[in-house]
mmCIF file of C-alpha atoms in Angstrom:
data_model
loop_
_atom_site.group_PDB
_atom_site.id
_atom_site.type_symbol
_atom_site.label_atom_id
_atom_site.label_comp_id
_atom_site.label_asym_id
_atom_site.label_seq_id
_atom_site.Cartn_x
_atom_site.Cartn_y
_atom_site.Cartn_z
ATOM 1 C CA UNK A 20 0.000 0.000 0.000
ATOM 2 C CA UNK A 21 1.582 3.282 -0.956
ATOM 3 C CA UNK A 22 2.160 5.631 1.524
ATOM 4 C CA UNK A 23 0.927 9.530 0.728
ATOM 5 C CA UNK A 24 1.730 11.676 4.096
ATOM 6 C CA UNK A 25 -0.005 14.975 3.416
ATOM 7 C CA UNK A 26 2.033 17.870 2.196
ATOM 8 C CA UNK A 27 0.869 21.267 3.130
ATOM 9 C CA UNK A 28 1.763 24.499 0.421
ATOM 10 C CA UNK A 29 1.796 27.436 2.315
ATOM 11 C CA UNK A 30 1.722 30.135 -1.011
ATOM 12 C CA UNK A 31 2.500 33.838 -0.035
ATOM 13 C CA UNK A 32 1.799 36.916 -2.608
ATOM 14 C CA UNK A 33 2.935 40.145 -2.024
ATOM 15 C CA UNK A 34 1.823 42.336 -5.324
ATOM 16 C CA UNK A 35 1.932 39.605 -7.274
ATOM 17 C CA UNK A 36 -1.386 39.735 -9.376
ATOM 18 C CA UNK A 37 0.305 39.204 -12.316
ATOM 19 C CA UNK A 38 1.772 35.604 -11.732
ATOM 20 C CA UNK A 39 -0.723 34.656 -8.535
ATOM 21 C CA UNK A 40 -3.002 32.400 -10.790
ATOM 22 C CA UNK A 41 -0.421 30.449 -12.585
ATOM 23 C CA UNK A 42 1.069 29.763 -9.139
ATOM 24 C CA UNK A 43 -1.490 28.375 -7.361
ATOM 25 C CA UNK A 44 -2.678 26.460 -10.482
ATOM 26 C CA UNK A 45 0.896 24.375 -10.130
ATOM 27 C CA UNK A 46 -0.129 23.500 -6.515
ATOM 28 C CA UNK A 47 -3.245 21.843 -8.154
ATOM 29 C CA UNK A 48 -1.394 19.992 -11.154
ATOM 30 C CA UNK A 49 0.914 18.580 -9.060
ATOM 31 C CA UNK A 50 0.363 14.374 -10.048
ATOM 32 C CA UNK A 51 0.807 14.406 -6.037
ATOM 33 C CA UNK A 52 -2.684 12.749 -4.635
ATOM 34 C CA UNK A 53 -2.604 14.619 -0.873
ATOM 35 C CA UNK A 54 -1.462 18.232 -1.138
ATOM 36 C CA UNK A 55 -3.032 20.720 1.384
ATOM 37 C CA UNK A 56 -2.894 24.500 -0.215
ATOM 38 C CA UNK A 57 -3.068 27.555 2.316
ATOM 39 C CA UNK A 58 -3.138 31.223 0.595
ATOM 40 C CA UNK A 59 -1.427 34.457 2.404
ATOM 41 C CA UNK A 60 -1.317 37.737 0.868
ATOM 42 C CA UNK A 61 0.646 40.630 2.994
ATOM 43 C CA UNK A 62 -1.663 43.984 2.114
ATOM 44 C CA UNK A 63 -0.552 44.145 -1.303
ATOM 45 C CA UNK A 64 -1.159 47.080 -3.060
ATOM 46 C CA UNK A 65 -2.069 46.156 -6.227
ATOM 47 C CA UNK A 66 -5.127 43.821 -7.302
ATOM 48 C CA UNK A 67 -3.957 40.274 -5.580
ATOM 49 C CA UNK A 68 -6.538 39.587 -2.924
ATOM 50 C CA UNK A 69 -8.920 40.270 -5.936
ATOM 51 C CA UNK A 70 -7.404 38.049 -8.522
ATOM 52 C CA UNK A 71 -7.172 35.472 -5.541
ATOM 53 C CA UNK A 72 -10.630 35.898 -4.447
ATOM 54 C CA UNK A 73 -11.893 35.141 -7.688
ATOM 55 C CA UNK A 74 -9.806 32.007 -8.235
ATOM 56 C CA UNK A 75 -11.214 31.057 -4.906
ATOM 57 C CA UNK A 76 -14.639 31.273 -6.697
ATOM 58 C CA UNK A 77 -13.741 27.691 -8.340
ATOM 59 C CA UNK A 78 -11.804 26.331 -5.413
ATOM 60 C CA UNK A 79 -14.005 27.251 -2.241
ATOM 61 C CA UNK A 80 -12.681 24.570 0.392
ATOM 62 C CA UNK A 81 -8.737 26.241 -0.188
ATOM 63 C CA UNK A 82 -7.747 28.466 3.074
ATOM 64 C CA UNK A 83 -6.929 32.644 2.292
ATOM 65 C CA UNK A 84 -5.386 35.066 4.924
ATOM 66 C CA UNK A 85 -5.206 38.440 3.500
ATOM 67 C CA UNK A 86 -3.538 40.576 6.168
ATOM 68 C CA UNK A 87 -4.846 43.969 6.829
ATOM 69 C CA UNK A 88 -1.380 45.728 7.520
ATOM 70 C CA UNK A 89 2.121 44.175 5.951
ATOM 71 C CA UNK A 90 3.606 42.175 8.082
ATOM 72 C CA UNK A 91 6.031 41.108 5.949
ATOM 73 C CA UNK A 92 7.361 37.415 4.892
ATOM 74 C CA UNK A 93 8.603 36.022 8.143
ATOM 75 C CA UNK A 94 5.663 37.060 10.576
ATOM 76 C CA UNK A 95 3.011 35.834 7.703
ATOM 77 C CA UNK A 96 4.460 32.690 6.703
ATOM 78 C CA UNK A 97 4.310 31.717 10.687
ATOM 79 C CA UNK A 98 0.609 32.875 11.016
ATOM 80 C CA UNK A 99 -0.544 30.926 8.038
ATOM 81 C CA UNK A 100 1.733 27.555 8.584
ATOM 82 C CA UNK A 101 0.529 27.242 12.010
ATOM 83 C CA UNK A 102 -2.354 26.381 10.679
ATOM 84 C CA UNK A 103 -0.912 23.476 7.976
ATOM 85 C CA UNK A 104 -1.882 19.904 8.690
ATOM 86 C CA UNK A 105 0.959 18.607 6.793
ATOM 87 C CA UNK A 106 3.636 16.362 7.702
ATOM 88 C CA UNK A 107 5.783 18.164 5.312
ATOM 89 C CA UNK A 108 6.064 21.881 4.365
ATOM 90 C CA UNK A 109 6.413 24.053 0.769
ATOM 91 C CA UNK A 110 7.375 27.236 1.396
ATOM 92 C CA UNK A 111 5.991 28.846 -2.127
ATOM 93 C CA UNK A 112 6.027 32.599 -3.180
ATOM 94 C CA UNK A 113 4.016 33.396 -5.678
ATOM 95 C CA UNK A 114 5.048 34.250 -8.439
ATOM 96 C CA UNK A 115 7.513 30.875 -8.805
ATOM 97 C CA UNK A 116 5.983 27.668 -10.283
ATOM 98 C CA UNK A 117 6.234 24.181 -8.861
ATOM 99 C CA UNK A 118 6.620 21.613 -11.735
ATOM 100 C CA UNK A 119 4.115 18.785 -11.759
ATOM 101 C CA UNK A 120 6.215 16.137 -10.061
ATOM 102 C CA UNK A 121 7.754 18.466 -7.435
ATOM 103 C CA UNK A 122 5.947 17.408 -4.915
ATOM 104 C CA UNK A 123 6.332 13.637 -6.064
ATOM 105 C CA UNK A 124 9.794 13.301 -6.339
ATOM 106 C CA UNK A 125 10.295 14.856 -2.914
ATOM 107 C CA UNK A 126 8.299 13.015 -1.291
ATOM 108 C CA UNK A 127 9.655 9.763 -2.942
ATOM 109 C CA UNK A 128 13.633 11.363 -1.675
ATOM 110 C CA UNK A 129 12.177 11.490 2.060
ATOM 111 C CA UNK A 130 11.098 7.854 1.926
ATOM 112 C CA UNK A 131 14.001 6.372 -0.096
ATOM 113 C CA UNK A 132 16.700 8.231 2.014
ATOM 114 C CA UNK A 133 19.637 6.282 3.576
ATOM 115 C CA UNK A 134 19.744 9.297 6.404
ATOM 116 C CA UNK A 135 17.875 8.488 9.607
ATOM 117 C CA UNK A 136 17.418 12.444 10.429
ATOM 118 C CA UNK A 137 16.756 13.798 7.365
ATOM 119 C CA UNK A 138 14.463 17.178 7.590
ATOM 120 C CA UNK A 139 15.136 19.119 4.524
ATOM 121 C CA UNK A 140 15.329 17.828 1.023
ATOM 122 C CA UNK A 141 16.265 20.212 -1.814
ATOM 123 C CA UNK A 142 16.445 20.020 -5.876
ATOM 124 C CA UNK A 143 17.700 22.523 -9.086
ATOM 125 C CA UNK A 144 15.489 25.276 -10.374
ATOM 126 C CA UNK A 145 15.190 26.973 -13.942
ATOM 127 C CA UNK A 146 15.771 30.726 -13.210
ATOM 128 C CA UNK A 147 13.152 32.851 -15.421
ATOM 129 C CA UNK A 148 12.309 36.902 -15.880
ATOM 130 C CA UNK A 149 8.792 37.979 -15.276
ATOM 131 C CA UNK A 150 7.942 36.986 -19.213
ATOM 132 C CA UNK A 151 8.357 33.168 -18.158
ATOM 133 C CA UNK A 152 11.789 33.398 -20.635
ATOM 134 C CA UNK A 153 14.501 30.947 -19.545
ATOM 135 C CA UNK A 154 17.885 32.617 -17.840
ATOM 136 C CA UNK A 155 19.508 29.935 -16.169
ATOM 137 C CA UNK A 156 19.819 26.693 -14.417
ATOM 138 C CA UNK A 157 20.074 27.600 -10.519
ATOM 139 C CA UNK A 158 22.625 24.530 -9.875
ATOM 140 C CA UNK A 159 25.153 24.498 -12.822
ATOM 141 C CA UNK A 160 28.121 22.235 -13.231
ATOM 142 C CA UNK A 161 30.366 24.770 -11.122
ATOM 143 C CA UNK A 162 27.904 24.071 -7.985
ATOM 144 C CA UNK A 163 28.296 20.988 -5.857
ATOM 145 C CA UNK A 164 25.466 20.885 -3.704
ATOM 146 C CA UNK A 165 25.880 18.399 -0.755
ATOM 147 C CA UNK A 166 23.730 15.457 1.194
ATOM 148 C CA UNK A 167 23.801 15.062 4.763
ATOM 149 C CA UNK A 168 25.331 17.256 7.324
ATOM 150 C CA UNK A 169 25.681 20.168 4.781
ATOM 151 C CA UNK A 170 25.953 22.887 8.174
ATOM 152 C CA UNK A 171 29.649 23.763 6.627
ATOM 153 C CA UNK A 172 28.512 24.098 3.025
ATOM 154 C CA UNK A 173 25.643 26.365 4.267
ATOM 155 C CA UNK A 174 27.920 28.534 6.160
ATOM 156 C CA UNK A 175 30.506 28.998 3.811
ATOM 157 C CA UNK A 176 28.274 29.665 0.908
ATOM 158 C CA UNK A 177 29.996 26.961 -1.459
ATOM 159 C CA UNK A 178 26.570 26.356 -2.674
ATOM 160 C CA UNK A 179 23.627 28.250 -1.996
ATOM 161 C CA UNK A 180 20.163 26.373 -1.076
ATOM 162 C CA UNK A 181 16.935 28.265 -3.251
ATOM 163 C CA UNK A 182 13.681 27.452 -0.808
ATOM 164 C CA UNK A 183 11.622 27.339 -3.886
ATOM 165 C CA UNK A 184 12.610 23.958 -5.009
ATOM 166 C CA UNK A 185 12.996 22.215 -0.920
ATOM 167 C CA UNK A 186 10.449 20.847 1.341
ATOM 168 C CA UNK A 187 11.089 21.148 5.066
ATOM 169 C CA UNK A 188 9.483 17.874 7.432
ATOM 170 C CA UNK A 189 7.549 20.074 9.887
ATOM 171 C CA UNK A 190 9.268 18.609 12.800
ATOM 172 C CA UNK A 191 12.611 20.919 11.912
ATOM 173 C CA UNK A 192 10.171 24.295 12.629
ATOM 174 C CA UNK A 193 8.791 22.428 15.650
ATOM 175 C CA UNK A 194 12.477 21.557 16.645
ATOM 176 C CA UNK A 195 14.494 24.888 15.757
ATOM 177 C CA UNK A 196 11.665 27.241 15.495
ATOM 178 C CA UNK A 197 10.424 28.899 12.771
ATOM 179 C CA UNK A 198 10.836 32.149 10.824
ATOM 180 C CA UNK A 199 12.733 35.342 12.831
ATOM 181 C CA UNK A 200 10.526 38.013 12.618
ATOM 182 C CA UNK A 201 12.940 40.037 13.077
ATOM 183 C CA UNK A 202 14.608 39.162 10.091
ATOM 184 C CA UNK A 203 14.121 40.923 6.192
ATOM 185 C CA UNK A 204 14.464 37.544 4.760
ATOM 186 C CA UNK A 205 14.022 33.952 6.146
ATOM 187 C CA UNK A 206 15.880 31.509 3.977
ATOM 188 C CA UNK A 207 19.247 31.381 5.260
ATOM 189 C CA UNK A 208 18.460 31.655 8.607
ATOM 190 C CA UNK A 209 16.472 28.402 8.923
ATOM 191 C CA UNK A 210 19.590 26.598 6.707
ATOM 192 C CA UNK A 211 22.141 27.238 9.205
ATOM 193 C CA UNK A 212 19.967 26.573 12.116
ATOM 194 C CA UNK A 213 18.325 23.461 10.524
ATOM 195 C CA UNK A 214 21.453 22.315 9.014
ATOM 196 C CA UNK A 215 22.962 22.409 12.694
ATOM 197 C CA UNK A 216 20.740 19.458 13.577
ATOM 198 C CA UNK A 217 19.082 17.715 10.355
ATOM 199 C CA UNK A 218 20.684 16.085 7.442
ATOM 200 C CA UNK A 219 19.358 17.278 4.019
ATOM 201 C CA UNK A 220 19.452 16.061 0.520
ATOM 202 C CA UNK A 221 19.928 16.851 -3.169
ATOM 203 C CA UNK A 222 17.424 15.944 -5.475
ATOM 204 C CA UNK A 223 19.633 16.464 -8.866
ATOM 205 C CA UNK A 224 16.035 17.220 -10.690
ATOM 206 C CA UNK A 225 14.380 20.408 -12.128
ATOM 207 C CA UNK A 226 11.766 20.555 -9.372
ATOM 208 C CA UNK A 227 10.620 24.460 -9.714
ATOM 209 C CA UNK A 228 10.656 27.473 -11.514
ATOM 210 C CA UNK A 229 11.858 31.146 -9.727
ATOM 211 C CA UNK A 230 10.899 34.298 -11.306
ATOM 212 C CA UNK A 231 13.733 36.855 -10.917
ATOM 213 C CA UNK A 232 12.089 40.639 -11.326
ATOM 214 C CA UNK A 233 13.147 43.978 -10.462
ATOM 215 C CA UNK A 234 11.283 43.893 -7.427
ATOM 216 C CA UNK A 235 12.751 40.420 -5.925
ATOM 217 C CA UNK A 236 14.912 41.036 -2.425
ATOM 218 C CA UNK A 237 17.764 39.384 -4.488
ATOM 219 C CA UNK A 238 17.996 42.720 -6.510
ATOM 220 C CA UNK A 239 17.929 44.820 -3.271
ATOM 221 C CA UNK A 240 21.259 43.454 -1.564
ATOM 222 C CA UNK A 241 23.818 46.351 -2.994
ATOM 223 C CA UNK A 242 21.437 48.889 -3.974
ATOM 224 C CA UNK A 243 23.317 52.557 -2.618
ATOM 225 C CA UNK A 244 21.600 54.357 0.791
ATOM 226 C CA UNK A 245 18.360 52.753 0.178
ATOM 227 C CA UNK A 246 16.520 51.498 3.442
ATOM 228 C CA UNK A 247 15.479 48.103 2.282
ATOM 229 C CA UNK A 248 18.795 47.371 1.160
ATOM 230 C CA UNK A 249 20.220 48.439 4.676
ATOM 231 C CA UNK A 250 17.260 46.326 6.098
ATOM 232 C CA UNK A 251 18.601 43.144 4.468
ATOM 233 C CA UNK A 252 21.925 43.739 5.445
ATOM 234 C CA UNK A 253 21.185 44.328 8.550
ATOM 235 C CA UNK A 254 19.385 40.695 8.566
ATOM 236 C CA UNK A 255 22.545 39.135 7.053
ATOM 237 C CA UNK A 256 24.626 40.735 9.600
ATOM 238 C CA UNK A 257 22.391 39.142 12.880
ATOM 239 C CA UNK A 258 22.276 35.880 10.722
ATOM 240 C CA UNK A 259 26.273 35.738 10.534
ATOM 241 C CA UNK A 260 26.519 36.335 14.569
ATOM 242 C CA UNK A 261 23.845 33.678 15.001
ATOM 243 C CA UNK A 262 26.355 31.436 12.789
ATOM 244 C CA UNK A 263 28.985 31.967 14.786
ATOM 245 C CA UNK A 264 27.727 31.273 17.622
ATOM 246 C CA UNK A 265 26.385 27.448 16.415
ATOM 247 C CA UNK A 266 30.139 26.900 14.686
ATOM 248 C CA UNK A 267 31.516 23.775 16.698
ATOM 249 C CA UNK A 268 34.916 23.496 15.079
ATOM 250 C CA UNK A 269 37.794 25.677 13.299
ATOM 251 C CA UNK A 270 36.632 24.145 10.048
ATOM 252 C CA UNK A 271 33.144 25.971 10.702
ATOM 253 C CA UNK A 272 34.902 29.299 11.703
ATOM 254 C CA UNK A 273 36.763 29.080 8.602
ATOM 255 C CA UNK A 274 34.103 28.373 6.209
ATOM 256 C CA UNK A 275 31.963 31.668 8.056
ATOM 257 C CA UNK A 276 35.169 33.879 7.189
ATOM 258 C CA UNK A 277 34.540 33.139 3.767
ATOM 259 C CA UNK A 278 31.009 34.062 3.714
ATOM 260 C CA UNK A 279 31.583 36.988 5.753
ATOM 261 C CA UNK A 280 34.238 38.444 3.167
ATOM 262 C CA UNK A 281 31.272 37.625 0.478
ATOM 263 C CA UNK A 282 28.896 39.934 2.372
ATOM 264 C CA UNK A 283 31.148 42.665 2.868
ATOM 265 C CA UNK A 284 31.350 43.218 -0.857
ATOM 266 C CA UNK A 285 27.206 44.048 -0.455
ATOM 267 C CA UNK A 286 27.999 46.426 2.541
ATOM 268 C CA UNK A 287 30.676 48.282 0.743
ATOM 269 C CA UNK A 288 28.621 48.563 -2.612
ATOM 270 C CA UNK A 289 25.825 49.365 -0.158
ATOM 271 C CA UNK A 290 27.658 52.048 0.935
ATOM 272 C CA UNK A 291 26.834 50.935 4.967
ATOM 273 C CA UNK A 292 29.246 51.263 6.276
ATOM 274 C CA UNK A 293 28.057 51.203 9.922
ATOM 275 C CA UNK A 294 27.121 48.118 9.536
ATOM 276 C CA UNK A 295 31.107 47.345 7.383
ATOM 277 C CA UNK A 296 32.287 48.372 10.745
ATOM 278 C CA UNK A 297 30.351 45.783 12.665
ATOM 279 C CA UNK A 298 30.743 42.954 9.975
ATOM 280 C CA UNK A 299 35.035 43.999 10.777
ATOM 281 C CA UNK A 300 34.773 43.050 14.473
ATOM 282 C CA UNK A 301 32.758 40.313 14.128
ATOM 283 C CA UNK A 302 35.234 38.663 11.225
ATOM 284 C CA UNK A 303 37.767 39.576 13.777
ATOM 285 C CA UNK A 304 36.005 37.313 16.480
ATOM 286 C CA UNK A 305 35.853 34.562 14.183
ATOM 287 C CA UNK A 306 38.873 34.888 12.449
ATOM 288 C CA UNK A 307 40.567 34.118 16.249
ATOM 289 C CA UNK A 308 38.245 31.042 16.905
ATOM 290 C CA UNK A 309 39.540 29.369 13.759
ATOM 291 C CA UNK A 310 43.150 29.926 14.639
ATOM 292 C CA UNK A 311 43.012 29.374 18.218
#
């Protein structure tokens, strides 16, 4: 008898009426049989809670929060997944794509794995503009994205981790806790502190599709004097001293340095340099722990 453990989508818009529909529609084509869809929108501004309201027309039993105020990613994705029944956990923005045997082929990695504390598993992406054109593969041959304890790759940046093509088992957010809402941006985060205590793996599949626009936080990171640029820097900054202190061993120091001289490039063509000067002491601190 096969075994389908019920996977809940938690799918988040922020003025994305343009690419809501097509999102939510790859939930539904998935060729996965138990998928549990849950709808956020944070106060957009332009027509989303209308173009989502009338999609809801045709799919009445499918859960919507529409904040009143932004709240921002972190503090809505933890109102709305509190409520998921799932075992497992898609973490879907939307204006991205899942491809019809995402779900499937994650699922099928969780049961087949040879790693008895596996909570994340992870697969390559197709990079696209807001036309839907191909750019890129995410993962190329240059990338060598890891299985099991991946905390050091994570740290070090050797290969990044894209949450649009992973599914998290919901016991790693019970276990490490989930989003800071402190925090701009919640991906890396909840990879170090994850990959501190769960194994993940590579799924070396296409599983998803990412839109890259104008208006997506990657294009924010070294824009000059601009506030949400200096709010996402700020995040990465708190992230990094959060790193350090989880490092175990010199190796782990090490691999932080080099992801702390990759973030200083953003802070100098940020022009913060505030927060350079904090990002200086703290490499200092770590520098000494992986020497001593």
């Amino acid at each position: 008898m096969q075994n389908f453990p019920l996977v809940s989508v938690v799918c988040l818009a922020y003025n994305h009426e343009a690419y809501v529909v097509e999102a939510l529609e790859s939930v539904l084509n998935q060729n996965y049989p138990n998928i549990e869809l849950l709808i956020a929108d944070d106060c957009s501004s332009d027509h989303s809670v209308a173009v989502i309201e009338k999609w809801l027309q045709n799919h009445p039993n499918i859960q919507f929060f529409p904040n009143k105020t932004n709240l921002g990613n972190t503090k809505t994705f933890n109102n709305v997944v509190k409520h998921a029944k799932g075992e497992f956990i898609i973490d879907l923005a939307a204006d991205d794509i899942l491809l019809p045997d995402c779900v499937s082929r994650q699922i099928t990695a969780f049961q087949n794995t040879k790693y008895t504390n596996l909570g994340i598993v992870y697969g390559n992406l197709i990079q696209m503009d807001g036309n839907g054109t191909y750019l890129n593969d995410y993962y190329t041959e240059k990338d060598h994205p890891e299985s099991g304890n991946i905390y050091k790759m994570v740290v070090g940046r050797t290969t990044k981790i894209c949450s649009v093509s992973s599914m998290v088992k919901k016991t790693v957010f019970e276990t490490v806790g989930y989003y800071d809402e402190n925090l701009a941006y919640e991906d890396l985060d909840l990879w170090i502190r994850a990959s501190r205590f769960f194994d993940f793996e590579y799924i070396p599949e296409i599983l998803a599709k990412k839109r890259e626009l104008s208006t997506s936080l990657s294009a924010h990171f070294t824009k000059k004097n601009n506030k949400k640029t200096n709010r996402l820097n700020e995040s990465t900054f708190q992230i990094l001293k959060k790193a350090f202190q989880l490092n175990r061993t010199k190796e782990e120091h090490k691999a932080l340095l080099g992801r702390i001289r990759f973030e200083m490039y953003k802070f100098i063509t940020s022009r913060n340099f505030v927060l350079l000067g904090k990002l200086l002491l703290l490499k200092i601190k770590v520098r000494w722990k992986s020497l001593a």
